[in-house]
N, CA and C atoms as an extended XYZ file, in Angstrom:
222
Properties=species:S:1:pos:R:3:atomname:S:1:resname:S:1:resid:I:1 pbc="F F F"
N        87.603       63.065       43.893 N   ALA     1
C        89.096       62.754       43.554 CA  ALA     1
C        89.256       64.358       43.392 C   ALA     1
N        90.599       64.569       43.480 N   ARG     2
C        90.570       66.210       43.054 CA  ARG     2
C        90.266       66.484       41.764 C   ARG     2
N        89.598       67.456       40.982 N   GLY     3
C        89.568       68.072       39.782 CA  GLY     3
C        88.371       67.116       39.152 C   GLY     3
N        87.654       65.978       39.854 N   GLY     4
C        86.736       65.047       39.400 CA  GLY     4
C        85.803       65.006       40.072 C   GLY     4
N        85.120       63.850       39.717 N   PHE     5
C        83.821       63.473       40.295 CA  PHE     5
C        83.338       62.239       41.215 C   PHE     5
N        82.730       61.869       42.135 N   ALA     6
C        82.921       60.544       42.622 CA  ALA     6
C        81.854       59.957       41.633 C   ALA     6
N        81.849       58.674       41.530 N   CYS     7
C        80.825       57.786       40.570 CA  CYS     7
C        80.110       57.051       41.849 C   CYS     7
N        78.822       56.949       41.445 N   LEU     8
C        77.903       56.296       42.175 CA  LEU     8
C        78.384       54.767       42.206 C   LEU     8
N        78.574       53.889       43.504 N   THR     9
C        78.598       52.552       43.378 CA  THR     9
C        77.560       51.934       42.733 C   THR     9
N        77.437       50.501       42.536 N   LEU    10
C        76.519       49.866       42.174 CA  LEU    10
C        75.300       49.614       43.481 C   LEU    10
N        75.539       49.488       44.475 N   GLU    11
C        74.690       49.894       45.290 CA  GLU    11
C        73.755       50.886       45.360 C   GLU    11
N        74.616       52.272       45.600 N   GLU    12
C        73.845       53.270       45.482 CA  GLU    12
C        72.935       53.613       44.433 C   GLU    12
N        73.613       53.217       43.071 N   TYR    13
C        73.025       53.108       42.005 CA  TYR    13
C        71.619       52.497       41.994 C   TYR    13
N        71.751       51.224       42.258 N   ALA    14
C        70.176       50.166       42.668 CA  ALA    14
C        69.349       51.232       43.532 C   ALA    14
N        69.931       51.466       44.590 N   ASP    15
C        68.837       52.076       45.587 CA  ASP    15
C        68.391       53.167       44.962 C   ASP    15
N        69.150       53.798       44.247 N   ILE    16
C        68.075       54.852       43.563 CA  ILE    16
C        67.148       54.624       42.360 C   ILE    16
N        67.515       53.714       41.765 N   VAL    17
C        66.424       53.068       40.821 CA  VAL    17
C        65.426       52.517       41.623 C   VAL    17
N        65.503       51.642       42.384 N   VAL    18
C        64.331       50.994       43.288 CA  VAL    18
C        63.686       52.048       44.042 C   VAL    18
N        64.186       53.218       44.437 N   ARG    19
C        63.294       54.223       45.196 CA  ARG    19
C        62.372       54.971       43.958 C   ARG    19
N        62.714       55.254       42.805 N   GLN    20
C        62.405       55.723       41.760 CA  GLN    20
C        61.274       55.137       40.957 C   GLN    20
N        61.355       53.989       41.325 N   LEU    21
C        60.437       52.809       40.752 CA  LEU    21
C        59.176       53.050       41.402 C   LEU    21
N        59.689       52.662       42.882 N   GLU    22
C        58.549       52.994       44.070 CA  GLU    22
C        57.355       54.060       43.699 C   GLU    22
N        57.850       55.199       42.863 N   VAL    23
C        56.587       56.364       43.044 CA  VAL    23
C        56.639       56.580       41.340 C   VAL    23
N        57.104       55.435       40.601 N   MET    24
C        56.595       55.623       39.205 CA  MET    24
C        55.478       55.172       38.936 C   MET    24
N        54.383       55.347       38.235 N   PRO    25
C        53.157       54.519       37.763 CA  PRO    25
C        53.182       53.305       37.090 C   PRO    25
N        52.620       52.352       37.840 N   PRO    26
C        52.992       51.041       37.467 CA  PRO    26
C        52.612       51.114       35.673 C   PRO    26
N        51.367       51.988       35.279 N   GLU    27
C        51.597       51.859       33.593 CA  GLU    27
C        52.429       52.568       32.670 C   GLU    27
N        53.278       53.178       33.632 N   THR    28
C        54.736       53.815       33.004 CA  THR    28
C        55.608       52.632       32.316 C   THR    28
N        56.080       52.753       31.254 N   VAL    29
C        56.693       51.643       30.123 CA  VAL    29
C        58.352       52.217       30.706 C   VAL    29
N        59.217       51.683       31.024 N   ILE    30
C        60.308       51.975       31.143 CA  ILE    30
C        61.486       50.997       30.240 C   ILE    30
N        61.928       52.217       29.504 N   GLY    31
C        62.646       51.904       28.290 CA  GLY    31
C        64.211       51.111       28.340 C   GLY    31
N        64.574       52.001       29.584 N   ARG    32
C        66.063       51.582       30.228 CA  ARG    32
C        66.575       51.611       31.435 C   ARG    32
N        66.791       51.093       32.049 N   LEU    33
C        67.518       50.880       33.374 CA  LEU    33
C        68.815       50.793       33.571 C   LEU    33
N        69.759       50.582       32.489 N   THR    34
C        71.252       50.598       32.500 CA  THR    34
C        71.404       50.564       30.779 C   THR    34
N        72.671       51.300       30.977 N   GLY    35
C        73.108       51.542       29.201 CA  GLY    35
C        74.354       50.747       28.771 C   GLY    35
N        74.872       50.868       27.801 N   ASP    36
C        76.144       50.114       27.132 CA  ASP    36
C        76.899       50.999       26.815 C   ASP    36
N        77.782       51.191       27.765 N   GLY    37
C        78.923       52.521       27.512 CA  GLY    37
C        80.021       51.583       26.634 C   GLY    37
N        80.640       52.579       25.838 N   MET    38
C        81.781       51.985       24.860 CA  MET    38
C        82.742       51.500       25.491 C   MET    38
N        83.218       50.123       25.740 N   ALA    39
C        84.341       49.860       26.583 CA  ALA    39
C        85.595       50.103       26.387 C   ALA    39
N        85.930       50.696       25.230 N   ASP    40
C        87.181       51.196       25.030 CA  ASP    40
C        87.216       52.744       25.347 C   ASP    40
N        86.008       53.666       25.713 N   SER    41
C        86.089       54.593       26.074 CA  SER    41
C        85.546       54.850       27.550 C   SER    41
N        85.159       54.039       28.078 N   LEU    42
C        84.417       53.984       29.291 CA  LEU    42
C        85.589       54.273       30.450 C   LEU    42
N        85.527       55.136       31.388 N   ILE    43
C        86.456       55.458       32.056 CA  ILE    43
C        85.995       54.998       33.923 C   ILE    43
N        84.200       55.192       34.068 N   ALA    44
C        83.784       54.735       35.000 CA  ALA    44
C        82.232       55.205       35.104 C   ALA    44
N        81.534       54.290       35.873 N   PRO    45
C        81.757       53.272       36.746 CA  PRO    45
C        82.088       52.126       35.784 C   PRO    45
N        83.132       51.234       36.364 N   LEU    46
C        83.675       49.751       35.480 CA  LEU    46
C        82.150       48.784       35.901 C   LEU    46
N        81.542       49.269       37.139 N   TRP    47
C        80.504       48.020       37.247 CA  TRP    47
C        79.584       48.279       35.905 C   TRP    47
N        79.356       48.983       35.158 N   SER    48
C        78.211       49.602       34.371 CA  SER    48
C        78.409       48.536       32.870 C   SER    48
N        79.349       48.003       33.002 N   ARG    49
C        79.627       47.300       31.706 CA  ARG    49
C        79.441       45.974       32.004 C   ARG    49
N        78.821       45.831       33.336 N   LYS    50
C        78.029       44.293       33.365 CA  LYS    50
C        76.548       44.491       33.650 C   LYS    50
N        75.811       44.724       32.229 N   LYS    51
C        74.442       44.753       32.726 CA  LYS    51
C        73.510       43.732       33.250 C   LYS    51
N        73.900       42.698       33.121 N   LEU    52
C        73.295       41.700       33.730 CA  LEU    52
C        73.365       41.756       35.174 C   LEU    52
N        74.494       42.116       35.812 N   VAL    53
C        74.603       42.136       37.439 CA  VAL    53
C        74.193       43.370       37.726 C   VAL    53
N        74.064       44.621       37.045 N   VAL    54
C        73.639       45.614       37.398 CA  VAL    54
C        71.667       45.028       37.290 C   VAL    54
N        71.122       44.809       36.553 N   MET    55
C        69.811       44.337       36.821 CA  MET    55
C        69.559       43.395       37.491 C   MET    55
N        70.267       42.310       38.022 N   ASN    56
C        69.952       41.290       38.933 CA  ASN    56
C        70.591       41.992       40.534 C   ASN    56
N        71.134       42.974       40.687 N   THR    57
C        71.281       43.813       41.729 CA  THR    57
C        69.814       44.456       42.156 C   THR    57
N        69.317       45.313       40.847 N   ILE    58
C        68.111       46.193       41.092 CA  ILE    58
C        66.960       45.042       41.166 C   ILE    58
N        66.955       43.685       40.771 N   ASP    59
C        66.100       42.869       41.192 CA  ASP    59
C        65.804       42.630       42.207 C   ASP    59
N        67.191       42.117       42.930 N   GLN    60
C        67.569       41.443       44.446 CA  GLN    60
C        66.960       42.614       45.166 C   GLN    60
N        67.226       43.876       45.199 N   LEU    61
C        67.131       44.693       45.883 CA  LEU    61
C        65.319       44.685       46.096 C   LEU    61
N        64.707       45.087       44.948 N   LEU    62
C        63.113       44.839       44.839 CA  LEU    62
C        62.682       43.847       45.561 C   LEU    62
N        63.266       42.601       45.580 N   TYR    63
C        62.940       41.192       46.182 CA  TYR    63
C        63.260       41.924       47.611 C   TYR    63
N        64.232       42.141       48.155 N   GLU    64
C        64.661       42.262       49.484 CA  GLU    64
C        63.705       43.294       50.217 C   GLU    64
N        63.295       44.025       49.632 N   ARG    65
C        62.378       45.328       50.462 CA  ARG    65
C        60.859       45.018       50.026 C   ARG    65
N        60.735       44.021       49.476 N   ASN    66
C        59.184       43.628       48.853 CA  ASN    66
C        58.461       45.196       48.365 C   ASN    66
N        58.949       45.198       47.079 N   THR    67
C        58.709       46.311       46.576 CA  THR    67
C        58.562       46.189       45.023 C   THR    67
N        57.764       47.540       44.136 N   TRP    68
C        57.601       47.047       42.977 CA  TRP    68
C        57.290       48.685       42.635 C   TRP    68
N        57.142       48.622       40.747 N   GLN    69
C        57.032       50.111       40.191 CA  GLN    69
C        55.697       49.944       40.802 C   GLN    69
N        55.451       51.516       41.280 N   GLY    70
C        54.210       51.815       41.573 CA  GLY    70
C        53.808       51.721       43.085 C   GLY    70
N        54.882       51.106       43.891 N   LYS    71
C        53.987       50.801       45.070 CA  LYS    71
C        53.634       52.053       46.100 C   LYS    71
N        54.477       53.254       45.624 N   THR    72
C        53.869       53.849       46.692 CA  THR    72
C        52.733       55.091       45.822 C   THR    72
N        52.371       54.365       44.835 N   VAL    73
C        51.240       55.706       44.232 CA  VAL    73
C        50.215       55.186       44.360 C   VAL    73
N        49.329       56.551       44.893 N   VAL    74
C        47.969       56.438       45.323 CA  VAL    74
C        47.019       56.246       44.391 C   VAL    74
């Protein structure tokens, strides 16, 4: 977009999260994978308003790839 920036799609975001989880030690506690933007001031990405959809998308991708947090950690 002219003068702006491109937001990640939900699928792109989930892919990044899953790839990062794979290299994160399993004993690392993750406090948050998604946040709560204020609805009246959130410009984008609109998909981020639907926390359950975001979490389910990440969970489904983990399942489809047969992967988990720490999978690549030696």
